[in-house]
mmCIF file with all atom_site columns, C-alpha atoms in Angstrom:
data_model
loop_
_atom_site.group_PDB
_atom_site.id
_atom_site.type_symbol
_atom_site.label_atom_id
_atom_site.label_alt_id
_atom_site.label_comp_id
_atom_site.label_asym_id
_atom_site.label_entity_id
_atom_site.label_seq_id
_atom_site.pdbx_PDB_ins_code
_atom_site.Cartn_x
_atom_site.Cartn_y
_atom_site.Cartn_z
_atom_site.occupancy
_atom_site.B_iso_or_equiv
_atom_site.pdbx_formal_charge
_atom_site.auth_seq_id
_atom_site.auth_comp_id
_atom_site.auth_asym_id
_atom_site.auth_atom_id
_atom_site.pdbx_PDB_model_num
ATOM 1   C CA . PRO A 1 1   ? 29.068  30.602  -25.028 1.00 52.00 ? 1   PRO A CA 1
ATOM 2   C CA . PRO A 1 2   ? 27.362  33.745  -22.743 1.00 55.00 ? 2   PRO A CA 1
ATOM 3   C CA . GLY A 1 3   ? 25.175  32.163  -20.479 1.00 53.00 ? 3   GLY A CA 1
ATOM 4   C CA . TYR A 1 4   ? 27.241  29.208  -20.682 1.00 52.00 ? 4   TYR A CA 1
ATOM 5   C CA . ALA A 1 5   ? 28.122  26.706  -17.358 1.00 51.00 ? 5   ALA A CA 1
ATOM 6   C CA . PRO A 1 6   ? 28.646  22.949  -17.281 1.00 55.00 ? 6   PRO A CA 1
ATOM 7   C CA . VAL A 1 7   ? 26.504  21.480  -14.535 1.00 55.00 ? 7   VAL A CA 1
ATOM 8   C CA . GLY A 1 8   ? 28.328  21.738  -10.665 1.00 55.00 ? 8   GLY A CA 1
ATOM 9   C CA . TYR A 1 9   ? 29.287  25.489  -11.544 1.00 54.00 ? 9   TYR A CA 1
ATOM 10  C CA . PRO A 1 10  ? 27.172  28.903  -11.066 1.00 55.00 ? 10  PRO A CA 1
ATOM 11  C CA . ASN A 1 11  ? 26.193  30.571  -13.800 1.00 54.00 ? 11  ASN A CA 1
ATOM 12  C CA . PRO A 1 12  ? 28.215  33.134  -14.886 1.00 55.00 ? 12  PRO A CA 1
ATOM 13  C CA . GLY A 1 13  ? 25.580  34.963  -17.181 1.00 56.00 ? 13  GLY A CA 1
ATOM 14  C CA . GLY A 1 14  ? 23.404  35.030  -14.285 1.00 53.00 ? 14  GLY A CA 1
ATOM 15  C CA . TYR A 1 15  ? 20.501  33.312  -16.678 1.00 51.00 ? 15  TYR A CA 1
ATOM 16  C CA . PRO A 1 16  ? 17.905  31.517  -14.124 1.00 52.00 ? 16  PRO A CA 1
ATOM 17  C CA . ALA A 1 17  ? 19.004  27.781  -14.385 1.00 52.00 ? 17  ALA A CA 1
ATOM 18  C CA . ALA A 1 18  ? 16.496  24.881  -15.066 1.00 53.00 ? 18  ALA A CA 1
ATOM 19  C CA . GLN A 1 19  ? 15.525  23.119  -12.208 1.00 53.00 ? 19  GLN A CA 1
ATOM 20  C CA . THR A 1 20  ? 14.823  19.531  -12.573 1.00 54.00 ? 20  THR A CA 1
ATOM 21  C CA . THR A 1 21  ? 13.373  17.387  -9.945  1.00 55.00 ? 21  THR A CA 1
ATOM 22  C CA . VAL A 1 22  ? 13.698  13.320  -10.407 1.00 54.00 ? 22  VAL A CA 1
ATOM 23  C CA . VAL A 1 23  ? 12.145  11.348  -7.368  1.00 55.00 ? 23  VAL A CA 1
ATOM 24  C CA . ALA A 1 24  ? 12.656  7.202   -7.321  1.00 51.00 ? 24  ALA A CA 1
ATOM 25  C CA . THR A 1 25  ? 10.810  5.481   -4.792  1.00 52.00 ? 25  THR A CA 1
ATOM 26  C CA . ARG A 1 26  ? 10.890  1.895   -4.109  1.00 49.00 ? 26  ARG A CA 1
ATOM 27  C CA . SER A 1 27  ? 8.385   0.064   -1.815  1.00 52.00 ? 27  SER A CA 1
ATOM 28  C CA . THR A 1 28  ? 9.503   -2.783  0.105   1.00 49.00 ? 28  THR A CA 1
ATOM 29  C CA . SER A 1 29  ? 5.904   -3.596  -0.738  1.00 52.00 ? 29  SER A CA 1
ATOM 30  C CA . THR A 1 30  ? 5.720   -8.193  -0.672  1.00 49.00 ? 30  THR A CA 1
ATOM 31  C CA . LEU A 1 31  ? 1.860   -8.313  -1.849  1.00 48.00 ? 31  LEU A CA 1
ATOM 32  C CA . GLU A 1 32  ? 2.156   -5.942  -4.743  1.00 60.00 ? 32  GLU A CA 1
ATOM 33  C CA . GLY A 1 33  ? -0.727  -7.864  -6.659  1.00 55.00 ? 33  GLY A CA 1
ATOM 34  C CA . MET A 1 34  ? -3.589  -8.284  -4.291  1.00 64.00 ? 34  MET A CA 1
ATOM 35  C CA . LYS A 1 35  ? -2.383  -5.114  -2.101  1.00 70.00 ? 35  LYS A CA 1
ATOM 36  C CA . LEU A 1 36  ? -4.806  -2.789  -3.345  1.00 71.00 ? 36  LEU A CA 1
ATOM 37  C CA . MET A 1 37  ? -8.049  -5.677  -2.990  1.00 79.00 ? 37  MET A CA 1
ATOM 38  C CA . ILE A 1 38  ? -6.590  -6.402  0.776   1.00 86.00 ? 38  ILE A CA 1
ATOM 39  C CA . PRO A 1 39  ? -7.709  -3.521  3.506   1.00 86.00 ? 39  PRO A CA 1
ATOM 40  C CA . ARG A 1 40  ? -4.938  -2.064  5.421   1.00 88.00 ? 40  ARG A CA 1
ATOM 41  C CA . MET A 1 41  ? -5.830  -2.067  9.474   1.00 91.00 ? 41  MET A CA 1
ATOM 42  C CA . PRO A 1 42  ? -4.596  -2.299  12.724  1.00 92.00 ? 42  PRO A CA 1
ATOM 43  C CA . LEU A 1 43  ? -2.500  -5.589  13.440  1.00 94.00 ? 43  LEU A CA 1
ATOM 44  C CA . PRO A 1 44  ? -4.962  -6.016  16.435  1.00 95.00 ? 44  PRO A CA 1
ATOM 45  C CA . LEU A 1 45  ? -7.868  -5.868  14.039  1.00 95.00 ? 45  LEU A CA 1
ATOM 46  C CA . ALA A 1 46  ? -6.494  -7.952  11.101  1.00 95.00 ? 46  ALA A CA 1
ATOM 47  C CA . ILE A 1 47  ? -5.763  -10.609 13.571  1.00 96.00 ? 47  ILE A CA 1
ATOM 48  C CA . ILE A 1 48  ? -9.336  -10.629 14.623  1.00 97.00 ? 48  ILE A CA 1
ATOM 49  C CA . CYS A 1 49  ? -10.257 -10.984 10.907  1.00 97.00 ? 49  CYS A CA 1
ATOM 50  C CA . CYS A 1 50  ? -7.975  -14.010 10.530  1.00 96.00 ? 50  CYS A CA 1
ATOM 51  C CA . ILE A 1 51  ? -9.632  -15.656 13.064  1.00 97.00 ? 51  ILE A CA 1
ATOM 52  C CA . LEU A 1 52  ? -13.133 -14.632 11.966  1.00 97.00 ? 52  LEU A CA 1
ATOM 53  C CA . ASN A 1 53  ? -12.192 -16.183 8.583   1.00 96.00 ? 53  ASN A CA 1
ATOM 54  C CA . LEU A 1 54  ? -11.794 -20.032 9.678   1.00 96.00 ? 54  LEU A CA 1
ATOM 55  C CA . PHE A 1 55  ? -15.574 -19.236 8.824   1.00 96.00 ? 55  PHE A CA 1
ATOM 56  C CA . PRO A 1 56  ? -15.470 -18.704 5.502   1.00 95.00 ? 56  PRO A CA 1
ATOM 57  C CA . GLY A 1 57  ? -16.180 -15.320 4.282   1.00 95.00 ? 57  GLY A CA 1
ATOM 58  C CA . ALA A 1 58  ? -16.730 -13.694 8.070   1.00 97.00 ? 58  ALA A CA 1
ATOM 59  C CA . GLY A 1 59  ? -13.149 -11.448 8.950   1.00 97.00 ? 59  GLY A CA 1
ATOM 60  C CA . THR A 1 60  ? -13.217 -10.985 4.957   1.00 96.00 ? 60  THR A CA 1
ATOM 61  C CA . LEU A 1 61  ? -17.228 -9.071  5.735   1.00 96.00 ? 61  LEU A CA 1
ATOM 62  C CA . LEU A 1 62  ? -16.454 -7.651  8.593   1.00 96.00 ? 62  LEU A CA 1
ATOM 63  C CA . ALA A 1 63  ? -12.491 -6.311  6.887   1.00 94.00 ? 63  ALA A CA 1
ATOM 64  C CA . GLY A 1 64  ? -15.102 -5.082  3.968   1.00 93.00 ? 64  GLY A CA 1
ATOM 65  C CA . ILE A 1 65  ? -16.915 -2.541  6.837   1.00 94.00 ? 65  ILE A CA 1
ATOM 66  C CA . ILE A 1 66  ? -13.802 -1.856  8.720   1.00 92.00 ? 66  ILE A CA 1
ATOM 67  C CA . VAL A 1 67  ? -12.506 -0.016  6.109   1.00 89.00 ? 67  VAL A CA 1
ATOM 68  C CA . LEU A 1 68  ? -15.206 2.199   5.676   1.00 89.00 ? 68  LEU A CA 1
ATOM 69  C CA . PHE A 1 69  ? -13.150 3.839   8.463   1.00 88.00 ? 69  PHE A CA 1
ATOM 70  C CA . PRO A 1 70  ? -10.261 5.691   9.579   1.00 84.00 ? 70  PRO A CA 1
ATOM 71  C CA . CYS A 1 71  ? -8.091  3.319   11.357  1.00 82.00 ? 71  CYS A CA 1
ATOM 72  C CA . ALA A 1 72  ? -8.394  1.768   8.359   1.00 79.00 ? 72  ALA A CA 1
ATOM 73  C CA . ASN A 1 73  ? -6.224  2.330   4.400   1.00 78.00 ? 73  ASN A CA 1
ATOM 74  C CA . ALA A 1 74  ? -5.638  5.780   6.171   1.00 75.00 ? 74  ALA A CA 1
ATOM 75  C CA . GLY A 1 75  ? -4.566  7.923   3.384   1.00 72.00 ? 75  GLY A CA 1
ATOM 76  C CA . GLU A 1 76  ? -7.126  7.051   0.641   1.00 76.00 ? 76  GLU A CA 1
ATOM 77  C CA . THR A 1 77  ? -10.061 8.505   -0.587  1.00 78.00 ? 77  THR A CA 1
ATOM 78  C CA . GLY A 1 78  ? -13.504 7.895   0.092   1.00 80.00 ? 78  GLY A CA 1
ATOM 79  C CA . SER A 1 79  ? -14.776 6.286   -3.438  1.00 81.00 ? 79  SER A CA 1
ATOM 80  C CA . SER A 1 80  ? -11.425 4.229   -3.022  1.00 82.00 ? 80  SER A CA 1
ATOM 81  C CA . LYS A 1 81  ? -12.294 3.290   0.364   1.00 86.00 ? 81  LYS A CA 1
ATOM 82  C CA . VAL A 1 82  ? -15.864 2.075   -1.305  1.00 89.00 ? 82  VAL A CA 1
ATOM 83  C CA . GLY A 1 83  ? -14.071 0.274   -4.063  1.00 87.00 ? 83  GLY A CA 1
ATOM 84  C CA . SER A 1 84  ? -12.139 -1.736  -1.457  1.00 87.00 ? 84  SER A CA 1
ATOM 85  C CA . ALA A 1 85  ? -15.538 -2.265  0.796   1.00 91.00 ? 85  ALA A CA 1
ATOM 86  C CA . CYS A 1 86  ? -17.168 -2.759  -2.186  1.00 93.00 ? 86  CYS A CA 1
ATOM 87  C CA . VAL A 1 87  ? -14.182 -5.778  -3.606  1.00 91.00 ? 87  VAL A CA 1
ATOM 88  C CA . ASN A 1 88  ? -13.776 -7.182  0.115   1.00 94.00 ? 88  ASN A CA 1
ATOM 89  C CA . LEU A 1 89  ? -17.779 -7.687  0.566   1.00 95.00 ? 89  LEU A CA 1
ATOM 90  C CA . TRP A 1 90  ? -18.061 -9.417  -2.812  1.00 95.00 ? 90  TRP A CA 1
ATOM 91  C CA . VAL A 1 91  ? -15.160 -11.803 -2.187  1.00 95.00 ? 91  VAL A CA 1
ATOM 92  C CA . ALA A 1 92  ? -16.999 -12.664 1.557   1.00 96.00 ? 92  ALA A CA 1
ATOM 93  C CA . VAL A 1 93  ? -19.905 -14.002 -0.294  1.00 96.00 ? 93  VAL A CA 1
ATOM 94  C CA . LEU A 1 94  ? -17.493 -16.081 -2.888  1.00 96.00 ? 94  LEU A CA 1
ATOM 95  C CA . GLN A 1 95  ? -15.444 -17.340 -0.498  1.00 96.00 ? 95  GLN A CA 1
ATOM 96  C CA . PHE A 1 96  ? -19.153 -18.308 1.290   1.00 96.00 ? 96  PHE A CA 1
ATOM 97  C CA . LEU A 1 97  ? -20.770 -20.033 -1.349  1.00 95.00 ? 97  LEU A CA 1
ATOM 98  C CA . THR A 1 98  ? -17.030 -22.048 -2.956  1.00 95.00 ? 98  THR A CA 1
ATOM 99  C CA . SER A 1 99  ? -16.702 -23.400 0.708   1.00 93.00 ? 99  SER A CA 1
ATOM 100 C CA . VAL A 1 100 ? -19.204 -26.164 0.157   1.00 89.00 ? 100 VAL A CA 1
ATOM 101 C CA . ILE A 1 101 ? -16.643 -26.774 -3.142  1.00 86.00 ? 101 ILE A CA 1
ATOM 102 C CA . LEU A 1 102 ? -13.812 -29.280 -2.459  1.00 82.00 ? 102 LEU A CA 1
ATOM 103 C CA . LEU A 1 103 ? -13.466 -26.397 0.742   1.00 89.00 ? 103 LEU A CA 1
ATOM 104 C CA . ILE A 1 104 ? -12.011 -24.067 -1.579  1.00 93.00 ? 104 ILE A CA 1
ATOM 105 C CA . GLY A 1 105 ? -13.782 -21.293 -0.017  1.00 94.00 ? 105 GLY A CA 1
ATOM 106 C CA . TRP A 1 106 ? -12.292 -22.569 2.711   1.00 95.00 ? 106 TRP A CA 1
ATOM 107 C CA . PHE A 1 107 ? -8.534  -22.593 2.090   1.00 95.00 ? 107 PHE A CA 1
ATOM 108 C CA . TRP A 1 108 ? -9.114  -18.653 -0.054  1.00 94.00 ? 108 TRP A CA 1
ATOM 109 C CA . SER A 1 109 ? -10.526 -17.407 3.086   1.00 95.00 ? 109 SER A CA 1
ATOM 110 C CA . VAL A 1 110 ? -7.797  -18.953 5.306   1.00 95.00 ? 110 VAL A CA 1
ATOM 111 C CA . ALA A 1 111 ? -5.049  -17.436 2.765   1.00 94.00 ? 111 ALA A CA 1
ATOM 112 C CA . TRP A 1 112 ? -7.242  -13.953 3.112   1.00 94.00 ? 112 TRP A CA 1
ATOM 113 C CA . GLY A 1 113 ? -7.209  -13.717 6.428   1.00 95.00 ? 113 GLY A CA 1
ATOM 114 C CA . VAL A 1 114 ? -3.069  -14.319 6.721   1.00 95.00 ? 114 VAL A CA 1
ATOM 115 C CA . PHE A 1 115 ? -2.654  -11.386 3.805   1.00 92.00 ? 115 PHE A CA 1
ATOM 116 C CA . PHE A 1 116 ? -4.896  -8.924  6.520   1.00 93.00 ? 116 PHE A CA 1
ATOM 117 C CA . ILE A 1 117 ? -1.954  -10.225 8.916   1.00 94.00 ? 117 ILE A CA 1
ATOM 118 C CA . LEU A 1 118 ? 0.546   -9.039  6.135   1.00 91.00 ? 118 LEU A CA 1
ATOM 119 C CA . GLN A 1 119 ? -0.563  -6.317  5.369   1.00 88.00 ? 119 GLN A CA 1
ATOM 120 C CA . SER A 1 120 ? -1.178  -4.572  8.611   1.00 89.00 ? 120 SER A CA 1
ATOM 121 C CA . LEU A 1 121 ? 2.794   -5.749  9.114   1.00 90.00 ? 121 LEU A CA 1
ATOM 122 C CA . GLU A 1 122 ? 3.323   -4.073  5.773   1.00 81.00 ? 122 GLU A CA 1
ATOM 123 C CA . ARG A 1 123 ? 1.870   -0.600  7.149   1.00 68.00 ? 123 ARG A CA 1
ATOM 124 C CA . SER A 1 124 ? 5.134   -0.483  9.533   1.00 58.00 ? 124 SER A CA 1
ATOM 125 C CA . ARG A 1 125 ? 7.633   -0.453  6.893   1.00 61.00 ? 125 ARG A CA 1
ATOM 126 C CA . THR A 1 126 ? 9.648   2.139   5.109   1.00 48.00 ? 126 THR A CA 1
ATOM 127 C CA . SER A 1 127 ? 9.948   3.422   1.555   1.00 54.00 ? 127 SER A CA 1
ATOM 128 C CA . THR A 1 128 ? 12.979  5.273   0.514   1.00 52.00 ? 128 THR A CA 1
ATOM 129 C CA . VAL A 1 129 ? 12.881  8.267   -1.472  1.00 59.00 ? 129 VAL A CA 1
ATOM 130 C CA . VAL A 1 130 ? 15.531  9.648   -3.362  1.00 61.00 ? 130 VAL A CA 1
ATOM 131 C CA . THR A 1 131 ? 15.078  12.857  -4.387  1.00 67.00 ? 131 THR A CA 1
ATOM 132 C CA . THR A 1 132 ? 17.813  14.954  -6.940  1.00 69.00 ? 132 THR A CA 1
ATOM 133 C CA . THR A 1 133 ? 17.326  19.029  -7.728  1.00 70.00 ? 133 THR A CA 1
ATOM 134 C CA . VAL A 1 134 ? 19.489  21.377  -9.789  1.00 71.00 ? 134 VAL A CA 1
ATOM 135 C CA . GLY A 1 135 ? 19.648  24.475  -7.952  1.00 70.00 ? 135 GLY A CA 1
ATOM 136 C CA . PRO A 1 136 ? 19.502  27.986  -9.210  1.00 73.00 ? 136 PRO A CA 1
ATOM 137 C CA . ASP A 1 137 ? 23.454  27.927  -8.729  1.00 74.00 ? 137 ASP A CA 1
ATOM 138 C CA . GLY A 1 138 ? 23.425  24.613  -11.163 1.00 69.00 ? 138 GLY A CA 1
ATOM 139 C CA . VAL A 1 139 ? 24.839  22.922  -8.168  1.00 71.00 ? 139 VAL A CA 1
ATOM 140 C CA . VAL A 1 140 ? 23.161  18.987  -8.225  1.00 69.00 ? 140 VAL A CA 1
ATOM 141 C CA . HIS A 1 141 ? 21.846  18.066  -5.020  1.00 66.00 ? 141 HIS A CA 1
ATOM 142 C CA . THR A 1 142 ? 20.644  14.775  -4.123  1.00 69.00 ? 142 THR A CA 1
ATOM 143 C CA . THR A 1 143 ? 18.724  14.538  -0.800  1.00 68.00 ? 143 THR A CA 1
ATOM 144 C CA . ARG A 1 144 ? 17.897  10.828  0.631   1.00 62.00 ? 144 ARG A CA 1
ATOM 145 C CA . GLN A 1 145 ? 14.692  10.307  2.812   1.00 62.00 ? 145 GLN A CA 1
ATOM 146 C CA . VAL A 1 146 ? 12.897  6.986   4.306   1.00 53.00 ? 146 VAL A CA 1
ATOM 147 C CA . GLU A 1 147 ? 9.629   7.218   5.123   1.00 58.00 ? 147 GLU A CA 1
ATOM 148 C CA . SER A 1 148 ? 7.790   4.915   6.991   1.00 54.00 ? 148 SER A CA 1
ATOM 149 C CA . SER A 1 149 ? 4.290   4.135   5.659   1.00 51.00 ? 149 SER A CA 1
ATOM 150 C CA . SER A 1 150 ? 3.147   3.544   8.983   1.00 47.00 ? 150 SER A CA 1
ATOM 151 C CA . THR A 1 151 ? -0.221  5.116   10.221  1.00 46.00 ? 151 THR A CA 1
ATOM 152 C CA . ALA A 1 152 ? -1.510  3.688   13.267  1.00 42.00 ? 152 ALA A CA 1
#
């Protein structure tokens, strides 16, 4: 039929070809579940918060305050940062209160401190974005781009 062309061949009828874009992203994150609650901050701050978490909740409290500054959780909106700060402030209080019950809060606090460091290291990992586009000429174009999530 006029104006019909198989994919990969120019459109002989002169009709504009439809454009379709498919983007597939694969993150190399290892902290999928808790990743949203744990602040992403520069490594030196994460180490300080981890050490402070030897005193249950102290490092988590500091992290809850740090998340409000531009150096942490870069690219997030203000409301998202406030939500993350609130979660960390409540976690700090709970870590402190539960530290007297079989040291549960202390172990939780130390684990949270380790997650600060892991999340900080996550900032420098990369993700791959593959974009496939059908151009106006009907030819399929595929591009692959490796993006770094580092915002130090």
